[in-house]
mmCIF file with all atom_site columns, C-alpha atoms in Angstrom:
data_model
loop_
_atom_site.group_PDB
_atom_site.id
_atom_site.type_symbol
_atom_site.label_atom_id
_atom_site.label_alt_id
_atom_site.label_comp_id
_atom_site.label_asym_id
_atom_site.label_entity_id
_atom_site.label_seq_id
_atom_site.pdbx_PDB_ins_code
_atom_site.Cartn_x
_atom_site.Cartn_y
_atom_site.Cartn_z
_atom_site.occupancy
_atom_site.B_iso_or_equiv
_atom_site.pdbx_formal_charge
_atom_site.auth_seq_id
_atom_site.auth_comp_id
_atom_site.auth_asym_id
_atom_site.auth_atom_id
_atom_site.pdbx_PDB_model_num
ATOM 1   C CA . MET Q 1 1   ? 103.067 102.676 115.604 1.00 92.00 ? 30  MET Q CA 1
ATOM 2   C CA . GLY Q 1 2   ? 103.582 103.934 111.691 1.00 91.00 ? 31  GLY Q CA 1
ATOM 3   C CA . LEU Q 1 3   ? 106.579 102.241 109.733 1.00 91.00 ? 32  LEU Q CA 1
ATOM 4   C CA . VAL Q 1 4   ? 108.025 104.600 106.593 1.00 89.00 ? 33  VAL Q CA 1
ATOM 5   C CA . GLN Q 1 5   ? 109.718 102.294 104.063 1.00 87.00 ? 34  GLN Q CA 1
ATOM 6   C CA . MET Q 1 6   ? 110.954 103.661 101.108 1.00 86.00 ? 35  MET Q CA 1
ATOM 7   C CA . ASP Q 1 7   ? 113.516 103.201 98.571  1.00 82.00 ? 36  ASP Q CA 1
ATOM 8   C CA . PRO Q 1 8   ? 116.822 103.110 100.117 1.00 77.00 ? 37  PRO Q CA 1
ATOM 9   C CA . SER Q 1 9   ? 118.720 105.040 97.076  1.00 79.00 ? 38  SER Q CA 1
ATOM 10  C CA . LYS Q 1 10  ? 116.872 108.120 97.876  1.00 79.00 ? 39  LYS Q CA 1
ATOM 11  C CA . ASP Q 1 11  ? 118.650 111.138 98.935  1.00 78.00 ? 40  ASP Q CA 1
ATOM 12  C CA . ASN Q 1 12  ? 117.573 113.304 102.174 1.00 82.00 ? 41  ASN Q CA 1
ATOM 13  C CA . PRO Q 1 13  ? 114.364 114.809 101.653 1.00 87.00 ? 42  PRO Q CA 1
ATOM 14  C CA . PRO Q 1 14  ? 113.759 117.839 100.552 1.00 93.00 ? 43  PRO Q CA 1
ATOM 15  C CA . GLU Q 1 15  ? 113.217 120.949 102.880 1.00 95.00 ? 44  GLU Q CA 1
ATOM 16  C CA . ALA Q 1 16  ? 109.411 121.237 102.171 1.00 95.00 ? 45  ALA Q CA 1
ATOM 17  C CA . LEU Q 1 17  ? 109.156 117.453 103.282 1.00 93.00 ? 46  LEU Q CA 1
ATOM 18  C CA . VAL Q 1 18  ? 111.298 118.350 106.609 1.00 92.00 ? 47  VAL Q CA 1
ATOM 19  C CA . LYS Q 1 19  ? 109.356 121.389 107.261 1.00 96.00 ? 48  LYS Q CA 1
ATOM 20  C CA . ALA Q 1 20  ? 105.822 119.980 105.982 1.00 95.00 ? 49  ALA Q CA 1
ATOM 21  C CA . MET Q 1 21  ? 106.217 117.193 108.561 1.00 93.00 ? 50  MET Q CA 1
ATOM 22  C CA . GLY Q 1 22  ? 107.323 119.390 111.742 1.00 94.00 ? 51  GLY Q CA 1
ATOM 23  C CA . GLU Q 1 23  ? 104.246 121.259 111.413 1.00 96.00 ? 52  GLU Q CA 1
ATOM 24  C CA . HIS Q 1 24  ? 102.344 117.719 111.016 1.00 94.00 ? 53  HIS Q CA 1
ATOM 25  C CA . ILE Q 1 25  ? 104.705 116.311 114.269 1.00 93.00 ? 54  ILE Q CA 1
ATOM 26  C CA . GLU Q 1 26  ? 103.803 119.680 116.194 1.00 95.00 ? 55  GLU Q CA 1
ATOM 27  C CA . ALA Q 1 27  ? 99.797  118.978 115.526 1.00 95.00 ? 56  ALA Q CA 1
ATOM 28  C CA . ALA Q 1 28  ? 99.859  115.891 117.140 1.00 94.00 ? 57  ALA Q CA 1
ATOM 29  C CA . ILE Q 1 29  ? 101.735 116.911 119.704 1.00 95.00 ? 58  ILE Q CA 1
ATOM 30  C CA . ALA Q 1 30  ? 99.719  119.712 120.388 1.00 96.00 ? 59  ALA Q CA 1
ATOM 31  C CA . ALA Q 1 31  ? 96.441  117.024 119.780 1.00 95.00 ? 60  ALA Q CA 1
ATOM 32  C CA . GLY Q 1 32  ? 98.095  115.054 122.484 1.00 95.00 ? 61  GLY Q CA 1
ATOM 33  C CA . VAL Q 1 33  ? 99.011  111.934 120.393 1.00 94.00 ? 62  VAL Q CA 1
ATOM 34  C CA . PHE Q 1 34  ? 102.513 112.092 119.277 1.00 94.00 ? 63  PHE Q CA 1
ATOM 35  C CA . LEU Q 1 35  ? 104.293 110.101 121.938 1.00 94.00 ? 64  LEU Q CA 1
ATOM 36  C CA . ASP Q 1 36  ? 107.460 109.368 120.127 1.00 93.00 ? 65  ASP Q CA 1
ATOM 37  C CA . GLY Q 1 37  ? 109.167 109.398 116.660 1.00 90.00 ? 66  GLY Q CA 1
ATOM 38  C CA . GLY Q 1 38  ? 112.096 109.849 114.249 1.00 87.00 ? 67  GLY Q CA 1
ATOM 39  C CA . GLY Q 1 39  ? 114.237 109.022 111.253 1.00 83.00 ? 68  GLY Q CA 1
ATOM 40  C CA . LEU Q 1 40  ? 116.465 105.665 110.684 1.00 81.00 ? 69  LEU Q CA 1
ATOM 41  C CA . ASP Q 1 41  ? 119.573 105.597 108.563 1.00 75.00 ? 70  ASP Q CA 1
ATOM 42  C CA . GLY Q 1 42  ? 119.560 103.754 105.120 1.00 69.00 ? 71  GLY Q CA 1
ATOM 43  C CA . GLY Q 1 43  ? 120.441 100.312 106.544 1.00 68.00 ? 72  GLY Q CA 1
ATOM 44  C CA . ALA Q 1 44  ? 124.225 100.545 105.903 1.00 72.00 ? 73  ALA Q CA 1
ATOM 45  C CA . GLN Q 1 45  ? 124.969 100.372 109.730 1.00 75.00 ? 74  GLN Q CA 1
ATOM 46  C CA . CYS Q 1 46  ? 122.190 97.410  109.908 1.00 77.00 ? 75  CYS Q CA 1
ATOM 47  C CA . THR Q 1 47  ? 122.789 94.065  111.996 1.00 81.00 ? 76  THR Q CA 1
ATOM 48  C CA . GLU Q 1 48  ? 120.190 90.933  111.716 1.00 80.00 ? 77  GLU Q CA 1
ATOM 49  C CA . VAL Q 1 49  ? 120.532 88.785  114.641 1.00 85.00 ? 78  VAL Q CA 1
ATOM 50  C CA . ARG Q 1 50  ? 118.242 85.747  113.808 1.00 85.00 ? 79  ARG Q CA 1
ATOM 51  C CA . LEU Q 1 51  ? 117.596 82.310  115.287 1.00 90.00 ? 80  LEU Q CA 1
ATOM 52  C CA . ALA Q 1 52  ? 116.417 79.905  113.028 1.00 85.00 ? 81  ALA Q CA 1
ATOM 53  C CA . GLN Q 1 53  ? 117.103 75.927  113.461 1.00 90.00 ? 82  GLN Q CA 1
ATOM 54  C CA . GLY Q 1 54  ? 118.357 76.488  117.013 1.00 91.00 ? 83  GLY Q CA 1
ATOM 55  C CA . GLN Q 1 55  ? 120.766 78.759  116.012 1.00 90.00 ? 84  GLN Q CA 1
ATOM 56  C CA . VAL Q 1 56  ? 121.319 82.057  116.691 1.00 89.00 ? 85  VAL Q CA 1
ATOM 57  C CA . THR Q 1 57  ? 123.524 84.055  113.206 1.00 88.00 ? 86  THR Q CA 1
ATOM 58  C CA . THR Q 1 58  ? 124.365 87.790  113.082 1.00 87.00 ? 87  THR Q CA 1
ATOM 59  C CA . VAL Q 1 59  ? 124.349 89.351  109.941 1.00 82.00 ? 88  VAL Q CA 1
ATOM 60  C CA . ASP Q 1 60  ? 125.533 92.995  109.202 1.00 81.00 ? 89  ASP Q CA 1
ATOM 61  C CA . GLY Q 1 61  ? 123.313 95.157  106.487 1.00 72.00 ? 90  GLY Q CA 1
ATOM 62  C CA . PRO Q 1 62  ? 123.159 96.825  104.158 1.00 67.00 ? 91  PRO Q CA 1
ATOM 63  C CA . TYR Q 1 63  ? 120.844 93.981  102.629 1.00 63.00 ? 92  TYR Q CA 1
ATOM 64  C CA . ALA Q 1 64  ? 121.163 94.268  98.722  1.00 55.00 ? 93  ALA Q CA 1
ATOM 65  C CA . GLU Q 1 65  ? 117.941 92.355  97.873  1.00 59.00 ? 94  GLU Q CA 1
ATOM 66  C CA . ALA Q 1 66  ? 116.045 94.937  99.692  1.00 62.00 ? 95  ALA Q CA 1
ATOM 67  C CA . LYS Q 1 67  ? 113.404 97.261  97.485  1.00 68.00 ? 96  LYS Q CA 1
ATOM 68  C CA . GLU Q 1 68  ? 112.652 99.088  100.411 1.00 74.00 ? 97  GLU Q CA 1
ATOM 69  C CA . VAL Q 1 69  ? 114.185 100.166 103.883 1.00 78.00 ? 98  VAL Q CA 1
ATOM 70  C CA . VAL Q 1 70  ? 112.516 101.598 106.897 1.00 84.00 ? 99  VAL Q CA 1
ATOM 71  C CA . GLY Q 1 71  ? 113.136 105.095 106.794 1.00 84.00 ? 100 GLY Q CA 1
ATOM 72  C CA . GLY Q 1 72  ? 111.678 106.650 110.006 1.00 87.00 ? 101 GLY Q CA 1
ATOM 73  C CA . TYR Q 1 73  ? 109.026 105.877 112.718 1.00 91.00 ? 102 TYR Q CA 1
ATOM 74  C CA . SER Q 1 74  ? 106.523 107.243 114.523 1.00 92.00 ? 103 SER Q CA 1
ATOM 75  C CA . VAL Q 1 75  ? 104.447 106.350 117.504 1.00 94.00 ? 104 VAL Q CA 1
ATOM 76  C CA . LEU Q 1 76  ? 101.251 108.130 118.229 1.00 94.00 ? 105 LEU Q CA 1
ATOM 77  C CA . GLU Q 1 77  ? 97.800  107.206 120.228 1.00 94.00 ? 106 GLU Q CA 1
ATOM 78  C CA . PHE Q 1 78  ? 94.820  106.848 118.433 1.00 93.00 ? 107 PHE Q CA 1
ATOM 79  C CA . ARG Q 1 79  ? 91.537  105.656 119.482 1.00 93.00 ? 108 ARG Q CA 1
ATOM 80  C CA . SER Q 1 80  ? 91.494  102.994 116.692 1.00 93.00 ? 109 SER Q CA 1
ATOM 81  C CA . HIS Q 1 81  ? 92.871  101.351 113.966 1.00 93.00 ? 110 HIS Q CA 1
ATOM 82  C CA . GLU Q 1 82  ? 90.840  103.361 111.301 1.00 95.00 ? 111 GLU Q CA 1
ATOM 83  C CA . GLU Q 1 83  ? 92.462  106.922 112.837 1.00 94.00 ? 112 GLU Q CA 1
ATOM 84  C CA . ALA Q 1 84  ? 95.645  105.220 112.895 1.00 94.00 ? 113 ALA Q CA 1
ATOM 85  C CA . VAL Q 1 85  ? 95.479  104.419 109.100 1.00 94.00 ? 114 VAL Q CA 1
ATOM 86  C CA . GLU Q 1 86  ? 93.953  108.013 108.440 1.00 95.00 ? 115 GLU Q CA 1
ATOM 87  C CA . GLU Q 1 87  ? 97.254  109.618 110.081 1.00 93.00 ? 116 GLU Q CA 1
ATOM 88  C CA . ALA Q 1 88  ? 99.512  107.379 107.720 1.00 93.00 ? 117 ALA Q CA 1
ATOM 89  C CA . ARG Q 1 89  ? 97.427  107.979 104.757 1.00 94.00 ? 118 ARG Q CA 1
ATOM 90  C CA . ARG Q 1 90  ? 98.345  111.699 106.153 1.00 94.00 ? 119 ARG Q CA 1
ATOM 91  C CA . LEU Q 1 91  ? 102.123 110.736 106.034 1.00 92.00 ? 120 LEU Q CA 1
ATOM 92  C CA . VAL Q 1 92  ? 101.852 109.162 102.262 1.00 93.00 ? 121 VAL Q CA 1
ATOM 93  C CA . GLU Q 1 93  ? 100.053 112.905 100.910 1.00 94.00 ? 122 GLU Q CA 1
ATOM 94  C CA . LEU Q 1 94  ? 102.834 114.763 103.134 1.00 93.00 ? 123 LEU Q CA 1
ATOM 95  C CA . HIS Q 1 95  ? 105.843 112.810 100.780 1.00 93.00 ? 124 HIS Q CA 1
ATOM 96  C CA . HIS Q 1 96  ? 103.867 112.849 97.731  1.00 93.00 ? 125 HIS Q CA 1
ATOM 97  C CA . GLN Q 1 97  ? 103.341 116.370 98.161  1.00 95.00 ? 126 GLN Q CA 1
ATOM 98  C CA . HIS Q 1 98  ? 106.720 117.443 99.404  1.00 95.00 ? 127 HIS Q CA 1
ATOM 99  C CA . TRP Q 1 99  ? 108.936 114.826 98.115  1.00 92.00 ? 128 TRP Q CA 1
ATOM 100 C CA . PRO Q 1 100 ? 108.906 114.772 94.197  1.00 91.00 ? 129 PRO Q CA 1
ATOM 101 C CA . GLY Q 1 101 ? 109.485 110.986 93.107  1.00 89.00 ? 130 GLY Q CA 1
ATOM 102 C CA . TRP Q 1 102 ? 108.945 109.808 96.366  1.00 89.00 ? 131 TRP Q CA 1
ATOM 103 C CA . GLU Q 1 103 ? 107.456 105.949 96.883  1.00 90.00 ? 132 GLU Q CA 1
ATOM 104 C CA . GLY Q 1 104 ? 107.004 104.075 99.505  1.00 89.00 ? 133 GLY Q CA 1
ATOM 105 C CA . SER Q 1 105 ? 104.118 103.045 102.153 1.00 91.00 ? 134 SER Q CA 1
ATOM 106 C CA . VAL Q 1 106 ? 103.387 103.252 105.871 1.00 92.00 ? 135 VAL Q CA 1
ATOM 107 C CA . ILE Q 1 107 ? 102.716 100.274 108.236 1.00 92.00 ? 136 ILE Q CA 1
ATOM 108 C CA . VAL Q 1 108 ? 100.361 100.627 110.898 1.00 93.00 ? 137 VAL Q CA 1
ATOM 109 C CA . ARG Q 1 109 ? 101.387 98.533  113.640 1.00 91.00 ? 138 ARG Q CA 1
ATOM 110 C CA . ARG Q 1 110 ? 99.618  98.449  116.792 1.00 90.00 ? 139 ARG Q CA 1
ATOM 111 C CA . ILE Q 1 111 ? 101.802 98.153  120.410 1.00 88.00 ? 140 ILE Q CA 1
ATOM 112 C CA . TRP Q 1 112 ? 100.656 96.223  123.113 1.00 84.00 ? 141 TRP Q CA 1
ATOM 113 C CA . ASP Q 1 113 ? 100.398 97.287  126.543 1.00 79.00 ? 142 ASP Q CA 1
ATOM 114 C CA . GLY Q 1 114 ? 100.015 93.862  127.699 1.00 81.00 ? 143 GLY Q CA 1
ATOM 115 C CA . PRO Q 1 115 ? 99.348  90.278  126.557 1.00 77.00 ? 144 PRO Q CA 1
ATOM 116 C CA . PRO Q 1 116 ? 98.214  90.669  123.528 1.00 72.00 ? 145 PRO Q CA 1
ATOM 117 C CA . PRO Q 1 117 ? 93.895  89.132  123.262 1.00 72.00 ? 146 PRO Q CA 1
ATOM 118 C CA . GLN Q 1 118 ? 92.933  85.682  122.980 1.00 79.00 ? 147 GLN Q CA 1
ATOM 119 C CA . ALA Q 1 119 ? 91.555  84.671  119.029 1.00 69.00 ? 148 ALA Q CA 1
#
């Protein structure tokens, strides 16, 4: 899974990035590695449910202290972590190329399809 983090004050992505991402996703679908993905809102209606010291609390966003929010996600299937990192690098480059001033990151996380391996 790739999580795109970005500055929450940025407006909607420019049309050039939307078009480039659409083409990129079509290529990933054709290659058989794209499983799911989508954009996420800026967090104005975000809710965090947390368990700490035996107490469950609920806090509604936005979170003013956050400098970045998760703006989108994609679920792709790769043979190795290195391939997933290469895909994340391509996504960051697409944003850099088509969204002037955009700064952010893509975090790569593995989704376990069973119990995690023991250390």
